[in-house]
Short mmCIF file of C-alpha atoms and ligand atoms in Angstrom, two decimals:
data_model
loop_
_atom_site.label_atom_id
_atom_site.label_comp_id
_atom_site.label_asym_id
_atom_site.label_seq_id
_atom_site.Cartn_x
_atom_site.Cartn_y
_atom_site.Cartn_z
CA MET A 10 -16.91 21.72 -3.95
CA CYS A 11 -17.62 25.09 -2.16
CA ASN A 12 -20.62 23.90 -0.46
CA TYR A 13 -18.96 21.77 2.02
CA ASP A 14 -17.98 22.73 5.80
CA ALA A 15 -14.77 21.05 5.40
CA LEU A 16 -12.49 19.30 2.68
CA VAL A 17 -10.53 16.12 3.28
CA VAL A 18 -7.96 15.19 0.56
CA GLY A 19 -7.39 11.25 0.61
CA SER A 20 -9.13 8.60 2.07
CA GLY A 21 -6.47 6.66 4.03
CA PHE A 22 -6.32 6.35 7.79
CA ALA A 23 -5.55 10.06 8.06
CA GLY A 24 -8.33 11.32 6.01
CA ALA A 25 -10.87 8.60 6.69
CA VAL A 26 -10.86 9.10 10.69
CA ALA A 27 -10.67 12.82 10.13
CA ALA A 28 -13.61 13.05 8.09
CA ARG A 29 -15.70 10.70 10.06
CA ARG A 30 -14.98 12.74 13.29
CA LEU A 31 -15.60 15.98 11.58
CA ALA A 32 -18.88 14.65 10.14
CA GLU A 33 -20.39 12.62 13.10
CA GLU A 34 -18.92 14.78 15.93
CA ALA A 35 -19.02 18.37 14.61
CA SER A 36 -22.16 17.86 12.35
CA LYS A 37 -19.83 19.29 9.39
CA ARG A 38 -20.76 18.47 5.63
CA VAL A 39 -17.46 16.95 4.49
CA LEU A 40 -16.24 16.57 1.15
CA VAL A 41 -13.24 13.58 0.80
CA VAL A 42 -11.51 13.66 -2.67
CA GLU A 43 -9.35 10.75 -3.39
CA ARG A 44 -7.24 10.59 -6.26
CA ARG A 45 -7.16 6.59 -6.66
CA ASP A 46 -10.25 4.64 -7.75
CA HIS A 47 -10.72 3.10 -4.04
CA ILE A 48 -10.93 4.07 -0.49
CA GLY A 49 -8.37 3.00 2.08
CA GLY A 50 -4.88 4.64 0.90
CA ASN A 51 -2.16 2.04 1.38
CA ALA A 52 -4.18 -0.03 3.75
CA TYR A 53 -6.55 -1.06 0.83
CA ASP A 54 -7.44 -4.62 0.57
CA CYS A 55 -9.45 -6.72 -2.09
CA LEU A 56 -9.79 -10.31 -3.62
CA ASP A 57 -7.58 -11.24 -6.42
CA GLN A 58 -8.65 -13.10 -9.46
CA ALA A 59 -7.87 -16.35 -7.64
CA GLY A 60 -10.35 -15.14 -4.86
CA VAL A 61 -7.50 -14.61 -2.31
CA LEU A 62 -7.72 -11.55 0.07
CA ILE A 63 -4.38 -9.61 -0.86
CA HIS A 64 -2.94 -6.16 0.23
CA ARG A 65 -2.50 -4.38 -2.86
CA TYR A 66 0.26 -1.90 -1.17
CA GLY A 67 2.26 -4.44 0.96
CA PRO A 68 1.27 -6.46 3.99
CA HIS A 69 -0.61 -4.72 6.69
CA ILE A 70 -0.81 -5.53 10.32
CA PHE A 71 -2.37 -3.70 12.97
CA HIS A 72 -1.03 -3.45 16.31
CA THR A 73 -1.19 -0.57 18.80
CA ASN A 74 -0.53 0.11 22.66
CA ASP A 75 -3.08 2.76 22.36
CA LYS A 76 -6.45 2.03 23.86
CA ARG A 77 -8.14 5.20 22.36
CA VAL A 78 -6.81 4.05 18.73
CA PHE A 79 -8.10 0.51 19.04
CA HIS A 80 -11.67 1.37 20.83
CA TYR A 81 -12.07 4.28 17.94
CA LEU A 82 -11.33 1.76 15.31
CA SER A 83 -13.43 -1.14 16.80
CA ARG A 84 -16.57 0.87 16.06
CA PHE A 85 -16.07 0.02 12.28
CA THR A 86 -14.64 -3.33 12.86
CA SER A 87 -14.34 -6.70 14.50
CA TRP A 88 -11.06 -8.07 14.75
CA GLN A 89 -9.21 -11.44 14.02
CA ASP A 90 -6.36 -12.28 16.49
CA TYR A 91 -3.16 -12.35 14.51
CA GLN A 92 0.32 -12.50 15.85
CA HIS A 93 2.54 -11.69 13.11
CA LYS A 94 5.64 -13.92 13.07
CA VAL A 95 8.37 -13.15 10.78
CA VAL A 96 11.76 -15.26 9.78
CA ALA A 97 14.90 -14.47 7.87
CA SER A 98 15.66 -17.13 5.08
CA ILE A 99 19.37 -17.21 4.92
CA PRO A 100 21.63 -19.30 2.42
CA LEU A 101 24.03 -21.83 3.95
CA LYS A 102 27.68 -22.22 2.90
CA GLU A 103 27.03 -25.93 2.44
CA GLY A 104 24.06 -25.27 0.16
CA GLY A 105 20.21 -25.26 1.05
CA ARG A 106 18.81 -22.48 3.62
CA THR A 107 18.04 -21.74 7.05
CA GLN A 108 15.49 -19.61 8.95
CA PHE A 109 15.02 -18.21 12.35
CA PRO A 110 13.05 -15.47 13.69
CA VAL A 111 13.19 -11.82 13.27
CA PRO A 112 13.69 -9.57 15.47
CA PHE A 113 16.83 -11.84 16.22
CA ASN A 114 15.93 -13.19 19.70
CA LEU A 115 16.97 -15.92 22.11
CA THR A 116 15.46 -18.59 19.70
CA SER A 117 17.56 -17.03 16.74
CA LEU A 118 20.54 -17.05 18.77
CA ALA A 119 20.28 -20.89 19.78
CA ALA A 120 19.48 -21.61 15.92
CA ALA A 121 22.44 -19.75 14.70
CA PHE A 122 25.19 -20.45 17.20
CA GLY A 123 23.99 -24.11 18.33
CA PRO A 124 23.15 -24.86 22.13
CA GLU A 125 26.66 -24.66 23.68
CA ASP A 126 27.92 -21.22 22.16
CA GLY A 127 24.47 -20.14 22.17
CA GLN A 128 24.02 -20.61 25.99
CA ARG A 129 26.87 -18.75 26.61
CA LEU A 130 26.14 -15.80 24.60
CA LYS A 131 22.58 -15.63 26.01
CA GLU A 132 23.95 -15.47 29.78
CA LYS A 133 26.29 -12.80 28.51
CA LEU A 134 23.49 -10.76 26.93
CA LEU A 135 21.11 -11.54 29.89
CA ALA A 136 23.75 -9.83 31.86
CA ALA A 137 24.63 -6.77 29.77
CA TYR A 138 20.90 -5.99 29.02
CA GLY A 139 18.44 -7.83 31.06
CA ALA A 140 15.75 -10.51 30.16
CA GLU A 141 12.75 -9.40 28.12
CA ASN A 142 14.55 -6.16 27.03
CA LYS A 143 15.30 -4.56 23.56
CA VAL A 144 18.67 -3.48 22.35
CA THR A 145 19.19 -1.87 18.80
CA ILE A 146 21.71 -3.15 16.41
CA LEU A 147 23.59 -0.10 16.62
CA GLU A 148 23.88 -0.14 20.34
CA LEU A 149 24.82 -3.75 20.44
CA ARG A 150 27.90 -2.92 18.01
CA GLN A 151 29.06 -0.40 20.69
CA ASN A 152 29.35 -3.23 23.39
CA PRO A 153 33.19 -3.71 24.35
CA ASP A 154 33.16 -7.40 24.96
CA PRO A 155 34.75 -9.11 21.98
CA GLU A 156 32.13 -11.95 22.04
CA ILE A 157 29.12 -9.58 22.01
CA ALA A 158 30.96 -7.68 19.26
CA ALA A 159 31.23 -10.68 17.35
CA LEU A 160 27.59 -11.62 17.88
CA ALA A 161 26.63 -7.88 16.91
CA ASP A 162 28.63 -8.40 13.72
CA TYR A 163 26.83 -11.72 12.85
CA VAL A 164 23.65 -9.93 13.27
CA TYR A 165 24.49 -6.98 11.49
CA GLU A 166 25.62 -9.24 8.52
CA HIS A 167 22.83 -11.71 8.26
CA ILE A 168 19.93 -9.45 9.34
CA PHE A 169 20.69 -5.78 8.78
CA VAL A 170 23.17 -4.66 6.10
CA HIS A 171 21.74 -6.54 3.09
CA TYR A 172 18.27 -5.87 3.78
CA THR A 173 18.58 -2.40 4.71
CA THR A 174 20.72 -1.60 1.58
CA LYS A 175 18.18 -3.26 -0.59
CA GLN A 176 15.15 -1.18 1.44
CA TRP A 177 16.98 2.07 1.60
CA GLY A 178 19.91 2.25 -0.80
CA GLN A 179 21.89 2.98 2.08
CA ARG A 180 23.78 0.96 5.02
CA PRO A 181 22.15 0.84 8.55
CA GLU A 182 24.71 3.46 10.09
CA ASP A 183 23.64 5.96 7.53
CA ILE A 184 19.82 5.98 7.71
CA ASP A 185 17.78 7.55 10.77
CA PRO A 186 18.51 5.19 13.69
CA ASN A 187 14.76 5.06 14.36
CA THR A 188 14.43 2.93 11.36
CA THR A 189 16.49 -0.08 12.47
CA ALA A 190 15.39 0.47 16.00
CA ARG A 191 11.98 -0.80 14.88
CA VAL A 192 13.49 -4.19 14.53
CA PRO A 193 15.62 -4.60 18.02
CA ILE A 194 17.32 -7.59 19.36
CA PHE A 195 15.09 -8.84 21.84
CA LEU A 196 16.18 -10.92 24.71
CA SER A 197 13.24 -13.07 24.81
CA GLU A 198 11.73 -16.39 23.60
CA ASP A 199 9.05 -14.30 22.30
CA CYS A 200 9.01 -15.03 18.36
CA ARG A 201 6.38 -12.19 17.74
CA TYR A 202 7.40 -9.22 15.30
CA PHE A 203 5.07 -6.81 17.52
CA GLN A 204 4.58 -7.20 21.46
CA ASP A 205 1.67 -4.67 21.23
CA ALA A 206 -1.24 -5.44 23.69
CA TYR A 207 -3.64 -4.96 20.80
CA GLN A 208 -2.64 -6.71 17.31
CA GLY A 209 -4.91 -8.38 14.63
CA MET A 210 -6.59 -7.82 11.40
CA PRO A 211 -9.92 -6.42 10.73
CA LEU A 212 -12.03 -9.33 10.55
CA GLN A 213 -13.64 -8.82 6.85
CA GLY A 214 -10.62 -6.93 5.80
CA TYR A 215 -9.41 -3.27 5.92
CA THR A 216 -11.69 -1.88 2.90
CA PRO A 217 -15.04 -2.77 4.80
CA LEU A 218 -13.37 -1.03 7.79
CA PHE A 219 -13.19 2.04 5.64
CA GLN A 220 -16.49 1.49 4.02
CA ARG A 221 -18.15 1.61 7.39
CA MET A 222 -16.02 4.55 8.84
CA LEU A 223 -16.91 6.81 5.56
CA ASP A 224 -20.68 5.71 5.46
CA HIS A 225 -22.23 8.80 7.12
CA PRO A 226 -25.11 11.01 5.72
CA ASN A 227 -22.66 14.14 6.29
CA ILE A 228 -19.54 12.37 4.13
CA THR A 229 -19.51 12.84 0.23
CA MET A 230 -16.99 10.59 -1.17
CA GLU A 231 -15.32 11.41 -4.81
CA LEU A 232 -13.08 8.82 -6.08
CA GLY A 233 -10.78 9.43 -9.17
CA THR A 234 -10.33 12.97 -8.11
CA ASP A 235 -7.08 14.99 -7.83
CA ALA A 236 -7.38 17.60 -5.45
CA LEU A 237 -4.81 19.50 -6.79
CA LYS A 238 -6.92 20.28 -9.75
CA HIS A 239 -9.23 21.95 -7.78
CA LEU A 240 -7.28 23.53 -4.73
CA ASP A 241 -4.89 26.30 -4.69
CA VAL A 242 -2.93 27.23 -1.54
CA SER A 243 -0.09 29.39 -3.50
CA GLY A 244 -1.63 32.69 -2.44
CA GLU A 245 -3.06 34.61 0.82
CA SER A 246 -5.97 32.54 0.69
CA ILE A 247 -6.98 29.15 0.03
CA LEU A 248 -8.92 28.88 -3.17
CA LEU A 249 -11.33 25.90 -4.12
CA ASP A 250 -12.32 26.17 -7.75
CA GLY A 251 -11.10 29.40 -7.97
CA LYS A 252 -13.21 30.77 -4.82
CA ARG A 253 -12.25 31.42 -1.38
CA PHE A 254 -12.75 28.71 0.87
CA ASP A 255 -12.45 29.61 4.59
CA ARG A 256 -13.14 26.09 6.16
CA PRO A 257 -11.17 23.30 7.47
CA VAL A 258 -8.84 21.75 4.76
CA ILE A 259 -7.31 18.40 5.88
CA TYR A 260 -4.60 17.40 3.32
CA THR A 261 -2.92 13.90 3.49
CA GLY A 262 -1.04 13.80 0.08
CA GLN A 263 2.50 14.98 -0.54
CA ALA A 264 3.49 18.48 1.01
CA ASP A 265 5.87 19.23 -1.76
CA GLU A 266 3.26 18.59 -4.78
CA LEU A 267 0.98 20.72 -2.69
CA PHE A 268 3.26 23.63 -3.13
CA ALA A 269 4.11 22.69 -6.79
CA PHE A 270 7.45 21.27 -5.78
CA GLN A 271 8.88 25.08 -5.42
CA TYR A 272 11.49 24.02 -3.11
CA GLY A 273 12.43 20.99 -5.15
CA PRO A 274 10.86 17.15 -4.57
CA LEU A 275 11.10 15.48 -1.25
CA PRO A 276 12.89 12.04 -1.67
CA TYR A 277 11.11 8.96 -1.04
CA ARG A 278 11.60 5.32 -1.80
CA ALA A 279 9.14 3.48 -4.15
CA LEU A 280 8.17 -0.24 -4.15
CA ASP A 281 7.58 -2.69 -6.84
CA PHE A 282 5.12 -5.59 -5.62
CA VAL A 283 5.06 -8.62 -7.80
CA PHE A 284 2.33 -10.81 -7.01
CA GLN A 285 2.13 -14.69 -7.54
CA THR A 286 -0.94 -17.00 -7.35
CA LEU A 287 0.19 -20.77 -6.96
CA PRO A 288 -1.73 -23.69 -6.86
CA MET A 289 -1.14 -25.04 -3.25
CA ASP A 290 -2.59 -24.63 0.11
CA PHE A 291 0.63 -22.64 1.50
CA TYR A 292 3.86 -21.71 0.25
CA GLN A 293 5.77 -20.72 2.86
CA THR A 294 5.75 -21.56 6.70
CA HIS A 295 5.31 -17.57 7.87
CA GLY A 296 3.24 -14.43 6.98
CA THR A 297 6.36 -12.91 6.00
CA VAL A 298 9.91 -14.57 5.11
CA ASN A 299 12.56 -11.49 4.92
CA TYR A 300 15.42 -12.33 2.67
CA THR A 301 18.12 -10.79 4.76
CA VAL A 302 21.35 -11.70 2.85
CA ASP A 303 20.70 -12.64 -0.91
CA GLU A 304 18.15 -11.95 -3.64
CA ASN A 305 17.14 -8.51 -4.73
CA PHE A 306 13.95 -8.41 -2.99
CA THR A 307 13.56 -7.62 0.74
CA ARG A 308 10.59 -10.15 1.77
CA ILE A 309 7.93 -12.44 0.54
CA THR A 310 4.39 -12.22 2.13
CA GLU A 311 1.87 -14.85 1.88
CA PHE A 312 -1.42 -13.13 2.59
CA LYS A 313 -3.52 -16.35 3.87
CA HIS A 314 -1.14 -16.57 6.85
CA LEU A 315 -2.17 -12.99 7.62
CA THR A 316 -5.85 -12.95 6.94
CA GLY A 317 -6.88 -16.42 8.05
CA GLN A 318 -8.73 -16.78 4.94
CA LYS A 319 -9.81 -20.49 4.41
CA ILE A 320 -9.40 -21.09 0.59
CA PRO A 321 -8.11 -24.50 -0.19
CA GLY A 322 -5.50 -25.36 -3.03
CA VAL A 323 -4.58 -21.63 -3.91
CA THR A 324 -2.48 -18.87 -2.18
CA THR A 325 -1.06 -15.83 -3.37
CA ILE A 326 2.35 -14.40 -2.21
CA MET A 327 4.18 -11.13 -2.84
CA ARG A 328 7.66 -10.16 -3.36
CA GLU A 329 8.81 -6.55 -2.32
CA TYR A 330 11.21 -4.52 -4.41
CA SER A 331 12.34 -1.32 -3.28
CA ARG A 332 13.96 1.65 -5.36
CA ALA A 333 14.33 5.11 -5.50
CA TYR A 334 11.17 7.20 -6.34
CA THR A 335 11.51 9.26 -9.39
CA GLY A 336 8.21 10.98 -9.45
CA LEU A 337 6.70 9.49 -12.71
CA ALA A 338 3.47 9.05 -13.35
CA GLY A 339 1.60 6.24 -11.47
CA GLU A 340 4.53 5.69 -9.07
CA ILE A 341 3.68 5.80 -5.62
CA PRO A 342 5.87 7.54 -2.82
CA TYR A 343 5.81 4.89 -0.09
CA TYR A 344 8.61 5.83 2.34
CA ALA A 345 9.81 9.38 3.43
CA ILE A 346 13.81 9.21 3.66
CA ILE A 347 14.16 10.58 7.20
CA ASN A 348 17.26 12.48 7.53
CA ARG A 349 18.60 16.10 8.62
CA SER A 350 18.52 17.60 5.09
CA ASN A 351 15.29 16.18 3.98
CA ASN A 352 13.47 17.24 7.19
CA ALA A 353 14.82 20.78 6.58
CA LEU A 354 13.42 20.57 3.01
CA TYR A 355 10.02 19.37 4.51
CA ALA A 356 10.16 22.36 7.19
CA LYS A 357 10.02 24.79 4.40
CA TYR A 358 6.87 23.34 2.85
CA ALA A 359 5.27 23.17 6.35
CA ALA A 360 6.20 26.79 6.90
CA LEU A 361 4.28 27.49 3.83
CA ALA A 362 1.30 25.44 4.95
CA ALA A 363 1.34 27.31 8.35
CA ARG A 364 0.61 30.52 6.62
CA HIS A 365 -3.15 29.03 6.17
CA PRO A 366 -4.76 28.56 9.86
CA ASN A 367 -7.54 26.28 8.21
CA LEU A 368 -4.85 24.03 6.17
CA HIS A 369 -3.93 20.94 8.10
CA LEU A 370 -1.23 18.54 6.97
CA LEU A 371 -1.64 14.98 8.35
CA GLY A 372 -0.66 11.74 7.12
CA ARG A 373 2.53 9.92 6.52
CA LEU A 374 2.89 11.93 3.18
CA ALA A 375 1.76 15.19 4.36
CA GLU A 376 4.09 15.10 7.55
CA TYR A 377 6.89 13.21 5.89
CA LYS A 378 7.11 10.62 8.51
CA TYR A 379 7.19 7.01 9.35
CA TYR A 380 4.12 6.58 10.89
CA ASN A 381 2.26 3.16 11.53
CA MET A 382 -1.48 2.81 10.94
CA ASP A 383 -2.23 3.42 14.78
CA ALA A 384 0.04 6.31 15.22
CA ILE A 385 -1.64 8.29 12.32
CA THR A 386 -4.99 7.30 13.51
CA ALA A 387 -3.87 8.81 17.01
CA ARG A 388 -2.95 12.11 15.25
CA ALA A 389 -6.11 12.17 13.14
CA LEU A 390 -7.92 11.99 16.59
CA GLU A 391 -5.70 14.53 18.22
CA LEU A 392 -6.16 17.03 15.19
CA THR A 393 -9.87 16.44 15.23
CA ASP A 394 -10.08 17.04 19.04
CA ARG A 395 -9.07 20.41 18.33
CA LEU A 396 -11.30 20.83 15.52
CA ILE A 397 -14.58 19.84 16.96
P1 LIG B 425 -2.15 7.10 2.80
O1 LIG B 425 -2.62 5.60 3.12
O2 LIG B 425 -0.99 6.98 1.79
O3 LIG B 425 -3.34 7.80 2.09
C1 LIG B 425 -3.24 8.98 1.56
C2 LIG B 425 -4.10 8.81 0.42
O4 LIG B 425 -4.29 10.29 -0.08
C3 LIG B 425 -4.03 7.94 -0.68
O5 LIG B 425 -5.15 7.24 -0.92
C4 LIG B 425 -3.71 8.90 -1.73
O6 LIG B 425 -4.19 8.41 -3.21
C5 LIG B 425 -4.52 10.05 -1.48
N1 LIG B 425 -4.19 11.44 -2.23
C6 LIG B 425 -2.64 11.86 -1.97
N2 LIG B 425 -2.69 13.25 -2.97
C7 LIG B 425 -4.02 13.34 -3.35
C8 LIG B 425 -4.44 14.39 -3.89
N3 LIG B 425 -3.90 15.54 -4.68
N4 LIG B 425 -5.80 14.09 -4.36
C9 LIG B 425 -6.54 13.16 -3.93
N5 LIG B 425 -6.21 12.06 -3.17
C10 LIG B 425 -4.91 11.97 -2.88
N6 LIG B 425 1.41 0.35 9.19
C11 LIG B 425 1.05 -0.51 10.40
O7 LIG B 425 0.38 -0.15 11.35
N7 LIG B 425 1.41 -1.92 10.23
C12 LIG B 425 1.85 -2.44 8.96
O8 LIG B 425 2.16 -3.63 8.77
C13 LIG B 425 2.21 -1.66 7.75
N8 LIG B 425 2.78 -2.08 6.64
C14 LIG B 425 3.17 -1.20 5.89
C15 LIG B 425 3.39 -1.87 4.53
C16 LIG B 425 3.82 -1.05 3.62
C17 LIG B 425 4.87 -1.50 2.49
C18 LIG B 425 3.96 0.38 3.86
C19 LIG B 425 4.19 1.21 2.79
C20 LIG B 425 3.21 0.87 5.03
C21 LIG B 425 3.01 -0.05 6.02
N9 LIG B 425 2.16 0.68 6.94
C22 LIG B 425 1.88 -0.24 8.02
C23 LIG B 425 1.91 2.31 7.42
C24 LIG B 425 0.41 2.61 6.61
O9 LIG B 425 0.40 2.13 5.50
C25 LIG B 425 0.36 4.13 7.06
O10 LIG B 425 0.49 4.30 8.28
C26 LIG B 425 -0.96 4.28 6.57
O11 LIG B 425 -1.28 4.04 5.39
C27 LIG B 425 -1.00 5.97 6.34
O12 LIG B 425 -2.07 6.32 6.38
P2 LIG B 425 -2.44 7.97 5.44
O13 LIG B 425 -3.87 8.17 5.43
O14 LIG B 425 -1.48 8.83 6.01
O15 LIG B 425 -1.72 7.77 4.18
N1 LIG B 426 15.39 -4.46 8.69
C1 LIG B 426 16.24 -5.11 8.42
N2 LIG B 426 16.08 -6.41 8.44
C2 LIG B 426 14.94 -6.96 8.42
C3 LIG B 426 14.02 -6.38 9.04
C4 LIG B 426 14.33 -5.02 9.11
O1 LIG B 426 17.62 -4.72 8.11
O2 LIG B 426 14.99 -8.48 8.60
C5 LIG B 426 15.76 -2.81 8.92
C6 LIG B 426 15.36 -2.21 7.66
O3 LIG B 426 16.23 -1.21 7.36
C7 LIG B 426 13.94 -1.95 7.58
C8 LIG B 426 13.88 -1.30 8.98
O4 LIG B 426 14.54 -2.36 9.78
O5 LIG B 426 13.60 -0.85 6.79
C9 LIG B 426 12.41 -1.48 9.62
O6 LIG B 426 11.62 -2.51 9.39
P1 LIG B 426 10.19 -2.73 9.61
O7 LIG B 426 9.78 -4.04 9.17
O8 LIG B 426 9.64 -2.10 10.59
O9 LIG B 426 9.70 -2.09 8.24
P2 LIG B 426 8.13 -1.98 7.58
O10 LIG B 426 8.17 -2.85 6.55
O11 LIG B 426 7.29 -2.19 8.45
O12 LIG B 426 8.23 -0.59 7.01
#
């Protein structure tokens, strides 16, 4: 392991982008070690037993306004246009269900309140916030106008409070406001989940994108290898298999685990994904349907909508159940729980890492952040700009 110019721990977007840049643009011999038996981190996709292309770790839709990120990744894939649309499925008092677009927008407003009340509320909202603007649920709830306040209560009750409680075990006002701000109220008829300039799916899937990115003569990939069995950062210097390693180490795993949880574990949310293959062309109308009021799962995703895969008579759907991460073997920490005390705990681990100038914490886990794929790609490009 010591015969390399750089060590990268993890082969998700953070690790793969960093490895490729160091290998290609700095001519470094890079060792990438990955604990799982596949590359790609949580963006990994594969065919299931029925031949349906699935995302094993939850639905991944690529979207960005960052030209550099889009152009960099486009070296390793072509794209298929896909504009993600999500609806909330809501039970009706009289029985049956209704659905309307999420983020809650002017189309949702008309569907929920009918043409007359919908039109009056629309005029009020447009006067207050302006057409095509976005407002968060927490901001909308501050509006003093009683009719807008009643609308805010409706949206809070039908979109946010139950879903957020399922997802985080906490109410919207008790979690980081940036989290619910990801899904604002949108004063528009645009029913897409994201409005980013570049949006789509890698044409053959995410795994081939990673295969091409990691396919470089200067990159050696070791799957099924836990870096922490070889890497020791507890002392003055970084040790790899007991020998001093004075070259860059880019670590994309959990920061608390890297330092043997010495200040205690960082809290995370875990997810359970339940897949089901059905003998039909399509199960639902949209790529993702959010169950915002009832059920104990948060959403159902149907992959064929996302990937555009043409495979008649069969489809695979997935329900997502959220729960606290306990750290048991095999469990995956999907979401950092961002708040003041957890950030302070993370800062203690980051300070330990900062004692080693060659150790770089990069990624959703290592930085304890809620990064999308484009954001972590941008971070990997910035870090490697400095290292090259
Ligand atoms: P990861 O993908 O988690 O990769 C880290 C890798 O490091 C893993 O493969 C892990 O096995 C490996 N590793 C950790 N510790 C060790 C060790 N000790 N030794 C060896 N290897 C190790 N983003 C979007 O842009 N669009 C979406 O639609 C979207 N949907 C999402 C849905 C869900 C349910 C989740 C959880 C996330 C979603 N994301 C989405 C975010 C996206 O998954 C992340 O931005 C991205 O995966 C971050 O990449 P990463 O490399 O930082 O981390
Ligand atoms: N959210 C919600 N209802 C919804 C969709 C989202 O309450 O129908 C809240 C919830 O707290 C969620 C957050 O908004 O965790 C961010 O949603 P997003 O879809 O961005 O989460 P992702 O699945 O991408 O992590």
